[in-house]
CSV table of N, CA and C in Angstrom, one decimal:
chain,number,residue,atom,x,y,z
A,531,MET,N,-79.8,65.7,2.3
A,531,MET,CA,-79.2,65.2,1.0
A,531,MET,C,-79.6,66.1,-0.1
A,532,LYS,N,-78.6,66.4,-0.9
A,532,LYS,CA,-78.9,67.2,-2.2
A,532,LYS,C,-78.3,66.6,-3.4
A,533,GLU,N,-78.8,66.9,-4.5
A,533,GLU,CA,-78.3,66.4,-5.8
A,533,GLU,C,-78.1,67.5,-6.7
A,534,LYS,N,-77.0,67.2,-7.6
A,534,LYS,CA,-76.8,68.2,-8.7
A,534,LYS,C,-76.2,67.5,-9.9
A,535,ALA,N,-76.5,68.0,-11.0
A,535,ALA,CA,-76.0,67.5,-12.3
A,535,ALA,C,-74.6,68.0,-12.6
A,536,LEU,N,-73.8,67.2,-13.1
A,536,LEU,CA,-72.4,67.6,-13.4
A,536,LEU,C,-72.1,67.1,-14.8
A,537,LEU,N,-71.4,67.9,-15.6
A,537,LEU,CA,-70.8,67.4,-16.9
A,537,LEU,C,-69.3,67.3,-16.6
A,538,LEU,N,-68.8,66.1,-16.8
A,538,LEU,CA,-67.4,65.7,-16.5
A,538,LEU,C,-66.7,65.2,-17.7
A,539,GLY,N,-65.5,64.9,-17.5
A,539,GLY,CA,-64.6,64.4,-18.6
A,539,GLY,C,-63.8,65.5,-19.3
A,540,GLU,N,-62.9,65.0,-20.1
A,540,GLU,CA,-62.0,66.0,-20.8
A,540,GLU,C,-62.8,67.0,-21.6
A,541,LYS,N,-63.9,66.5,-22.3
A,541,LYS,CA,-64.7,67.4,-23.1
A,541,LYS,C,-66.0,67.9,-22.4
A,542,LYS,N,-66.1,67.5,-21.1
A,542,LYS,CA,-67.3,67.9,-20.3
A,542,LYS,C,-68.6,67.4,-21.0
A,543,THR,N,-68.6,66.2,-21.4
A,543,THR,CA,-69.8,65.6,-22.1
A,543,THR,C,-70.4,64.4,-21.3
A,544,LEU,N,-69.7,64.0,-20.2
A,544,LEU,CA,-70.2,62.9,-19.5
A,544,LEU,C,-71.2,63.3,-18.4
A,545,LEU,N,-72.5,63.1,-18.6
A,545,LEU,CA,-73.5,63.6,-17.7
A,545,LEU,C,-73.5,62.7,-16.5
A,546,SER,N,-73.6,63.3,-15.3
A,546,SER,CA,-73.7,62.5,-14.1
A,546,SER,C,-74.5,63.3,-13.1
A,547,ILE,N,-75.0,62.6,-12.1
A,547,ILE,CA,-75.7,63.2,-10.9
A,547,ILE,C,-74.9,62.9,-9.7
A,548,LEU,N,-74.6,63.9,-8.9
A,548,LEU,CA,-73.9,63.8,-7.7
A,548,LEU,C,-74.9,63.9,-6.5
A,549,SER,N,-75.0,62.9,-5.7
A,549,SER,CA,-75.8,62.9,-4.4
A,549,SER,C,-74.8,63.2,-3.3
A,550,GLU,N,-75.1,64.3,-2.5
A,550,GLU,CA,-74.3,64.7,-1.4
A,550,GLU,C,-75.0,64.7,-0.1
A,551,PRO,N,-74.3,64.3,1.0
A,551,PRO,CA,-74.9,64.4,2.3
A,551,PRO,C,-75.0,65.9,2.7
A,552,GLU,N,-75.7,66.2,3.7
A,552,GLU,CA,-75.9,67.6,4.2
A,552,GLU,C,-74.5,68.0,4.8
A,553,VAL,N,-73.8,67.1,5.5
A,553,VAL,CA,-72.5,67.4,6.1
A,553,VAL,C,-71.5,66.5,5.4
A,554,VAL,N,-70.5,67.1,4.7
A,554,VAL,CA,-69.6,66.3,3.9
A,554,VAL,C,-68.3,66.1,4.7
A,555,SER,N,-67.9,64.9,4.9
A,555,SER,CA,-66.6,64.5,5.5
A,555,SER,C,-65.5,64.3,4.5
A,556,LYS,N,-64.4,65.0,4.6
A,556,LYS,CA,-63.4,64.9,3.6
A,556,LYS,C,-62.6,63.6,3.7
A,557,ASP,N,-62.8,62.9,4.8
A,557,ASP,CA,-62.0,61.7,5.0
A,557,ASP,C,-62.7,60.4,4.4
A,558,ARG,N,-63.7,60.6,3.6
A,558,ARG,CA,-64.4,59.5,3.0
A,558,ARG,C,-64.2,59.4,1.5
A,559,PRO,N,-64.2,58.2,0.9
A,559,PRO,CA,-64.1,58.2,-0.6
A,559,PRO,C,-65.4,58.6,-1.2
A,560,ILE,N,-65.4,58.8,-2.5
A,560,ILE,CA,-66.5,59.1,-3.3
A,560,ILE,C,-67.0,57.8,-4.0
A,561,PHE,N,-68.2,57.4,-3.9
A,561,PHE,CA,-68.7,56.2,-4.6
A,561,PHE,C,-69.1,56.6,-6.0
A,562,ILE,N,-68.7,55.8,-7.0
A,562,ILE,CA,-69.1,56.0,-8.4
A,562,ILE,C,-69.9,54.8,-8.9
A,563,LEU,N,-71.2,55.0,-9.3
A,563,LEU,CA,-72.0,54.0,-9.7
A,563,LEU,C,-71.9,53.9,-11.2
A,564,LEU,N,-71.4,52.8,-11.8
A,564,LEU,CA,-71.2,52.7,-13.2
A,564,LEU,C,-72.4,52.1,-13.9
A,565,ASN,N,-72.5,52.4,-15.2
A,565,ASN,CA,-73.6,51.8,-16.0
A,565,ASN,C,-73.6,50.3,-16.0
A,566,ALA,N,-74.8,49.7,-15.9
A,566,ALA,CA,-75.0,48.2,-16.1
A,566,ALA,C,-75.3,48.0,-17.5
A,567,GLY,N,-74.4,47.6,-18.3
A,567,GLY,CA,-74.7,47.4,-19.7
A,567,GLY,C,-74.9,48.7,-20.4
A,568,ILE,N,-76.1,48.8,-21.1
A,568,ILE,CA,-76.5,50.0,-21.8
A,568,ILE,C,-77.6,50.7,-21.0
A,569,VAL,N,-77.9,50.3,-19.7
A,569,VAL,CA,-78.8,51.0,-18.8
A,569,VAL,C,-78.2,52.4,-18.4
A,570,HIS,N,-79.0,53.4,-18.6
A,570,HIS,CA,-78.4,54.8,-18.2
A,570,HIS,C,-78.3,54.9,-16.7
A,571,ARG,N,-77.9,56.0,-16.2
A,571,ARG,CA,-77.5,56.3,-14.8
A,571,ARG,C,-78.5,56.0,-13.7
A,572,VAL,N,-79.8,55.8,-14.0
A,572,VAL,CA,-80.8,55.5,-13.0
A,572,VAL,C,-80.6,54.0,-12.6
A,573,GLY,N,-80.0,53.2,-13.4
A,573,GLY,CA,-79.8,51.8,-13.1
A,573,GLY,C,-81.0,51.0,-13.3
A,574,PRO,N,-80.8,49.6,-13.3
A,574,PRO,CA,-82.0,48.7,-13.4
A,574,PRO,C,-83.0,48.9,-12.4
A,575,ASN,N,-84.2,49.2,-12.7
A,575,ASN,CA,-85.3,49.4,-11.8
A,575,ASN,C,-85.1,50.6,-10.8
A,576,ARG,N,-84.3,51.6,-11.2
A,576,ARG,CA,-83.9,52.8,-10.4
A,576,ARG,C,-83.1,52.4,-9.1
A,577,LYS,N,-82.4,51.3,-9.2
A,577,LYS,CA,-81.6,50.8,-8.1
A,577,LYS,C,-80.4,51.8,-7.9
A,578,SER,N,-79.8,52.3,-8.9
A,578,SER,CA,-78.7,53.2,-8.7
A,578,SER,C,-79.2,54.6,-8.0
A,579,VAL,N,-80.4,55.0,-8.3
A,579,VAL,CA,-80.9,56.2,-7.6
A,579,VAL,C,-81.1,55.9,-6.2
A,580,LYS,N,-81.7,54.8,-5.9
A,580,LYS,CA,-81.9,54.5,-4.4
A,580,LYS,C,-80.6,54.3,-3.7
A,581,LEU,N,-79.7,53.6,-4.3
A,581,LEU,CA,-78.4,53.3,-3.7
A,581,LEU,C,-77.6,54.7,-3.4
A,582,ALA,N,-77.6,55.5,-4.4
A,582,ALA,CA,-76.9,56.8,-4.3
A,582,ALA,C,-77.5,57.7,-3.2
A,583,ARG,N,-78.8,57.7,-3.1
A,583,ARG,CA,-79.4,58.4,-2.1
A,583,ARG,C,-79.2,57.9,-0.7
A,584,ALA,N,-79.2,56.5,-0.6
A,584,ALA,CA,-78.9,55.9,0.7
A,584,ALA,C,-77.4,56.1,1.1
A,585,LEU,N,-76.5,56.1,0.2
A,585,LEU,CA,-75.1,56.4,0.5
A,585,LEU,C,-74.9,57.9,1.0
A,586,ALA,N,-75.7,58.8,0.3
A,586,ALA,CA,-75.6,60.2,0.7
A,586,ALA,C,-76.2,60.3,2.1
A,587,GLN,N,-77.3,59.6,2.4
A,587,GLN,CA,-77.8,59.7,3.8
A,587,GLN,C,-76.8,59.1,4.8
A,588,ALA,N,-76.0,58.2,4.4
A,588,ALA,CA,-75.0,57.6,5.3
A,588,ALA,C,-73.7,58.4,5.3
A,589,GLY,N,-73.7,59.6,4.6
A,589,GLY,CA,-72.5,60.5,4.7
A,589,GLY,C,-71.5,60.4,3.6
A,590,PHE,N,-71.8,59.7,2.5
A,590,PHE,CA,-70.9,59.6,1.3
A,590,PHE,C,-71.4,60.4,0.1
A,591,ARG,N,-70.4,61.0,-0.5
A,591,ARG,CA,-70.8,61.6,-1.9
A,591,ARG,C,-70.9,60.3,-2.8
A,592,CYS,N,-71.9,60.4,-3.7
A,592,CYS,CA,-72.1,59.3,-4.6
A,592,CYS,C,-72.4,59.8,-6.0
A,593,LEU,N,-71.7,59.4,-7.0
A,593,LEU,CA,-71.9,59.9,-8.4
A,593,LEU,C,-72.6,58.8,-9.2
A,594,ARG,N,-73.7,59.1,-9.9
A,594,ARG,CA,-74.3,58.2,-10.9
A,594,ARG,C,-73.8,58.7,-12.3
A,595,LEU,N,-73.2,57.9,-13.0
A,595,LEU,CA,-72.5,58.3,-14.2
A,595,LEU,C,-73.1,57.7,-15.5
A,596,ASP,N,-73.2,58.5,-16.6
A,596,ASP,CA,-73.5,57.9,-17.9
A,596,ASP,C,-72.2,57.9,-18.7
A,597,LEU,N,-71.6,56.8,-19.0
A,597,LEU,CA,-70.5,56.6,-19.8
A,597,LEU,C,-70.8,57.1,-21.2
A,598,SER,N,-69.8,57.4,-22.1
A,598,SER,CA,-70.0,57.9,-23.4
A,598,SER,C,-70.9,56.9,-24.2
A,599,GLY,N,-71.9,57.4,-24.9
A,599,GLY,CA,-72.7,56.7,-25.7
A,599,GLY,C,-73.9,56.0,-25.0
A,600,ILE,N,-74.0,56.2,-23.6
A,600,ILE,CA,-75.1,55.7,-22.8
A,600,ILE,C,-75.9,56.8,-22.2
A,601,GLY,N,-77.2,56.6,-22.2
A,601,GLY,CA,-78.0,57.6,-21.5
A,601,GLY,C,-77.9,59.0,-22.2
A,602,ASP,N,-77.6,60.0,-21.4
A,602,ASP,CA,-77.5,61.4,-21.9
A,602,ASP,C,-76.1,61.8,-22.3
A,603,SER,N,-75.1,60.9,-22.3
A,603,SER,CA,-73.8,61.2,-22.7
A,603,SER,C,-73.5,60.8,-24.1
A,604,PRO,N,-73.1,61.8,-25.0
A,604,PRO,CA,-72.9,61.4,-26.4
A,604,PRO,C,-71.7,60.5,-26.5
A,605,PRO,N,-71.7,59.8,-27.7
A,605,PRO,CA,-70.5,58.9,-27.9
A,605,PRO,C,-69.2,59.6,-28.1
A,606,ARG,N,-68.1,58.9,-27.8
A,606,ARG,CA,-66.8,59.5,-28.0
A,606,ARG,C,-66.6,59.6,-29.5
A,607,ARG,N,-65.7,60.5,-29.9
A,607,ARG,CA,-65.4,60.7,-31.3
A,607,ARG,C,-64.1,60.0,-31.7
A,608,ASP,N,-63.5,59.3,-30.8
A,608,ASP,CA,-62.3,58.6,-31.2
A,608,ASP,C,-62.6,57.2,-31.6
A,609,ALA,N,-61.6,56.4,-31.8
A,609,ALA,CA,-61.8,55.0,-32.4
A,609,ALA,C,-61.6,54.0,-31.3
A,610,GLN,N,-61.9,54.3,-30.1
A,610,GLN,CA,-61.7,53.3,-29.0
A,610,GLN,C,-62.9,52.3,-28.9
A,611,SER,N,-62.6,51.1,-28.5
A,611,SER,CA,-63.6,50.2,-28.3
A,611,SER,C,-64.5,50.5,-27.1
A,612,PHE,N,-65.6,49.8,-26.9
A,612,PHE,CA,-66.4,50.2,-25.7
A,612,PHE,C,-65.7,50.0,-24.4
A,613,GLY,N,-64.9,48.9,-24.3
A,613,GLY,CA,-64.1,48.7,-23.1
A,613,GLY,C,-63.0,49.8,-22.8
A,614,GLU,N,-62.3,50.1,-23.9
A,614,GLU,CA,-61.3,51.2,-23.8
A,614,GLU,C,-61.9,52.5,-23.5
A,615,SER,N,-63.0,52.8,-24.1
A,615,SER,CA,-63.8,54.1,-23.9
A,615,SER,C,-64.3,54.1,-22.4
A,616,ALA,N,-64.8,53.1,-21.9
A,616,ALA,CA,-65.3,53.1,-20.5
A,616,ALA,C,-64.1,53.4,-19.6
A,617,ILE,N,-62.9,52.7,-19.8
A,617,ILE,CA,-61.8,53.0,-18.9
A,617,ILE,C,-61.3,54.4,-19.0
A,618,ALA,N,-61.3,55.0,-20.3
A,618,ALA,CA,-60.9,56.3,-20.4
A,618,ALA,C,-61.9,57.3,-19.8
A,619,ASP,N,-63.2,57.1,-20.0
A,619,ASP,CA,-64.2,57.9,-19.3
A,619,ASP,C,-64.0,57.9,-17.8
A,620,ILE,N,-63.9,56.8,-17.2
A,620,ILE,CA,-63.9,56.7,-15.8
A,620,ILE,C,-62.6,57.4,-15.3
A,621,GLY,N,-61.5,57.2,-16.0
A,621,GLY,CA,-60.3,58.0,-15.6
A,621,GLY,C,-60.4,59.5,-15.6
A,622,GLU,N,-61.1,60.0,-16.6
A,622,GLU,CA,-61.4,61.4,-16.8
A,622,GLU,C,-62.3,61.9,-15.7
A,623,VAL,N,-63.3,61.1,-15.3
A,623,VAL,CA,-64.2,61.4,-14.2
A,623,VAL,C,-63.4,61.5,-12.9
A,624,LEU,N,-62.6,60.5,-12.7
A,624,LEU,CA,-61.7,60.5,-11.4
A,624,LEU,C,-60.9,61.8,-11.3
A,625,ASP,N,-60.3,62.1,-12.5
A,625,ASP,CA,-59.5,63.4,-12.5
A,625,ASP,C,-60.3,64.6,-12.1
A,626,ASP,N,-61.5,64.7,-12.7
A,626,ASP,CA,-62.3,65.9,-12.4
A,626,ASP,C,-62.8,65.9,-10.9
A,627,LEU,N,-63.3,64.8,-10.5
A,627,LEU,CA,-63.7,64.7,-9.1
A,627,LEU,C,-62.6,64.9,-8.1
A,628,GLU,N,-61.4,64.5,-8.4
A,628,GLU,CA,-60.3,64.7,-7.5
A,628,GLU,C,-60.0,66.2,-7.5
A,629,ALA,N,-60.0,66.9,-8.6
A,629,ALA,CA,-59.7,68.3,-8.7
A,629,ALA,C,-60.8,69.1,-7.9
A,630,LEU,N,-62.1,68.7,-8.0
A,630,LEU,CA,-63.2,69.4,-7.4
A,630,LEU,C,-63.3,69.1,-5.9
A,631,TYR,N,-63.1,67.9,-5.4
A,631,TYR,CA,-63.3,67.6,-4.0
A,631,TYR,C,-62.2,67.0,-3.2
A,632,ASN,N,-61.1,66.6,-3.9
A,632,ASN,CA,-59.9,66.0,-3.2
A,632,ASN,C,-60.3,65.0,-2.2
A,633,PRO,N,-61.0,63.9,-2.6
A,633,PRO,CA,-61.5,62.9,-1.7
A,633,PRO,C,-60.4,61.9,-1.2
A,634,LYS,N,-60.7,61.1,-0.3
A,634,LYS,CA,-59.8,60.0,0.1
A,634,LYS,C,-60.0,58.8,-0.7
A,635,GLY,N,-59.9,59.0,-2.0
A,635,GLY,CA,-60.1,57.8,-2.9
A,635,GLY,C,-61.5,57.6,-3.4
A,636,PHE,N,-61.7,56.6,-4.2
A,636,PHE,CA,-62.9,56.3,-4.8
A,636,PHE,C,-63.3,54.8,-4.7
A,637,VAL,N,-64.6,54.6,-4.6
A,637,VAL,CA,-65.1,53.2,-4.6
A,637,VAL,C,-66.0,53.1,-5.9
A,638,LEU,N,-65.7,52.1,-6.7
A,638,LEU,CA,-66.4,51.9,-8.0
A,638,LEU,C,-67.4,50.8,-7.7
A,639,PHE,N,-68.7,51.0,-8.1
A,639,PHE,CA,-69.7,50.1,-7.9
A,639,PHE,C,-70.2,49.7,-9.3
A,640,GLY,N,-70.2,48.4,-9.7
A,640,GLY,CA,-70.6,48.0,-11.0
A,640,GLY,C,-71.4,46.7,-11.0
A,641,LEU,N,-72.4,46.6,-11.9
A,641,LEU,CA,-73.2,45.4,-12.1
A,641,LEU,C,-73.0,45.1,-13.5
A,642,CYS,N,-72.7,43.8,-13.8
A,642,CYS,CA,-72.6,43.2,-15.1
A,642,CYS,C,-71.3,43.8,-15.7
A,643,SER,N,-71.5,44.5,-16.9
A,643,SER,CA,-70.4,45.1,-17.5
A,643,SER,C,-69.8,46.2,-16.7
A,644,GLY,N,-70.6,46.9,-15.8
A,644,GLY,CA,-70.1,47.8,-14.9
A,644,GLY,C,-69.1,47.2,-13.9
A,645,ALA,N,-69.3,46.0,-13.5
A,645,ALA,CA,-68.4,45.3,-12.7
A,645,ALA,C,-67.1,45.0,-13.4
A,646,ASP,N,-67.2,44.6,-14.7
A,646,ASP,CA,-66.0,44.4,-15.5
A,646,ASP,C,-65.2,45.7,-15.6
A,647,ASN,N,-65.9,46.8,-15.9
A,647,ASN,CA,-65.2,48.1,-16.0
A,647,ASN,C,-64.6,48.5,-14.7
A,648,ALA,N,-65.3,48.3,-13.5
A,648,ALA,CA,-64.7,48.6,-12.2
A,648,ALA,C,-63.4,47.8,-12.0
A,649,LEU,N,-63.4,46.6,-12.4
A,649,LEU,CA,-62.2,45.8,-12.2
A,649,LEU,C,-61.0,46.3,-13.0
A,650,GLN,N,-61.3,46.6,-14.3
A,650,GLN,CA,-60.3,47.1,-15.2
A,650,GLN,C,-59.7,48.4,-14.7
A,651,VAL,N,-60.5,49.3,-14.2
A,651,VAL,CA,-60.0,50.6,-13.7
A,651,VAL,C,-59.2,50.4,-12.3
A,652,ALA,N,-59.8,49.5,-11.5
A,652,ALA,CA,-59.1,49.3,-10.2
A,652,ALA,C,-57.7,48.7,-10.3
A,653,GLN,N,-57.5,47.9,-11.3
A,653,GLN,CA,-56.2,47.3,-11.6
A,653,GLN,C,-55.2,48.3,-12.1
A,654,ARG,N,-55.7,49.5,-12.6
A,654,ARG,CA,-54.8,50.5,-13.3
A,654,ARG,C,-54.6,51.7,-12.4
A,655,ASP,N,-55.6,52.0,-11.5
A,655,ASP,CA,-55.6,53.3,-10.9
A,655,ASP,C,-55.5,53.2,-9.4
A,656,LYS,N,-54.5,53.8,-8.8
A,656,LYS,CA,-54.2,53.7,-7.3
A,656,LYS,C,-55.2,54.5,-6.5
A,657,ARG,N,-56.0,55.4,-7.2
A,657,ARG,CA,-57.0,56.1,-6.4
A,657,ARG,C,-58.2,55.3,-6.0
A,658,ILE,N,-58.4,54.1,-6.6
A,658,ILE,CA,-59.5,53.2,-6.3
A,658,ILE,C,-59.2,52.5,-5.0
A,659,VAL,N,-60.0,52.8,-3.9
A,659,VAL,CA,-59.8,52.1,-2.6
A,659,VAL,C,-60.7,51.0,-2.4
A,660,GLY,N,-61.7,50.8,-3.3
A,660,GLY,CA,-62.6,49.7,-3.1
A,660,GLY,C,-63.4,49.5,-4.3
A,661,THR,N,-64.0,48.3,-4.5
A,661,THR,CA,-64.9,48.0,-5.6
A,661,THR,C,-66.1,47.2,-5.0
A,662,VAL,N,-67.2,47.4,-5.6
A,662,VAL,CA,-68.4,46.5,-5.4
A,662,VAL,C,-68.7,46.0,-6.8
A,663,MET,N,-68.5,44.7,-7.0
A,663,MET,CA,-68.7,44.1,-8.3
A,663,MET,C,-69.8,43.0,-8.2
A,664,ILE,N,-70.9,43.2,-8.9
A,664,ILE,CA,-72.0,42.2,-8.9
A,664,ILE,C,-72.2,41.6,-10.3
A,665,ASP,N,-72.1,40.3,-10.4
A,665,ASP,CA,-72.4,39.6,-11.6
A,665,ASP,C,-71.5,40.1,-12.8
A,666,GLY,N,-70.2,40.1,-12.4
A,666,GLY,CA,-69.2,40.7,-13.3
A,666,GLY,C,-68.5,39.6,-14.2
A,667,VAL,N,-67.3,39.4,-13.9
A,667,VAL,CA,-66.4,38.6,-14.7
A,667,VAL,C,-66.9,37.2,-15.0
A,668,ALA,N,-66.9,36.8,-16.3
A,668,ALA,CA,-67.3,35.5,-16.7
A,668,ALA,C,-66.1,34.8,-17.2
A,669,TYR,N,-65.8,33.7,-16.5
A,669,TYR,CA,-64.6,32.9,-16.9
A,669,TYR,C,-65.1,32.0,-18.1
A,670,ARG,N,-64.2,31.9,-19.1
A,670,ARG,CA,-64.6,31.2,-20.3
A,670,ARG,C,-64.2,29.7,-20.1
A,671,THR,N,-65.0,29.1,-19.4
A,671,THR,CA,-64.9,27.6,-19.1
A,671,THR,C,-65.7,26.9,-20.2
A,672,PRO,N,-65.6,25.6,-20.3
A,672,PRO,CA,-66.4,24.8,-21.2
A,672,PRO,C,-68.0,25.1,-21.0
A,673,ARG,N,-68.3,25.2,-19.8
A,673,ARG,CA,-69.8,25.5,-19.5
A,673,ARG,C,-70.1,26.9,-20.0
A,674,TYR,N,-69.3,27.9,-20.0
A,674,TYR,CA,-69.5,29.2,-20.5
A,674,TYR,C,-69.9,29.1,-22.0
A,675,TYR,N,-69.1,28.3,-22.8
A,675,TYR,CA,-69.4,28.2,-24.2
A,675,TYR,C,-70.6,27.4,-24.4
A,676,LEU,N,-70.9,26.4,-23.6
A,676,LEU,CA,-72.1,25.6,-23.7
A,676,LEU,C,-73.4,26.5,-23.6
A,677,GLN,N,-73.4,27.3,-22.6
A,677,GLN,CA,-74.5,28.2,-22.3
A,677,GLN,C,-74.6,29.2,-23.3
């Protein structure tokens, strides 16, 4: 397994770490691990690092990504909200990875707001072939408001 830093996105400001297996199979999707809230690309308790390396050991490319304004990626200079910015950033990263590696799609992994972002992008982008969403969408029921 090897790792390398990449600057992705339209302005090449989105810092990410790509974990790659020794032998890359072109018939597999690339996993993208999204930020959990404002936690940078290592994830809560370094879980994203461990997961990315385990996925690389299993033969998948895996990208740990800092969205704009999180970790080592500077904020966007446009007037987009956090949600809009996340969707735009992820779309730009997909474009770059597709141009670099031509994978068989992408799997988005998200915890908390990362799960929300994964869902939003998966609904819009046909390149997403799977999602892993943990503790994501909160339905606004009476109990939601009570808590």
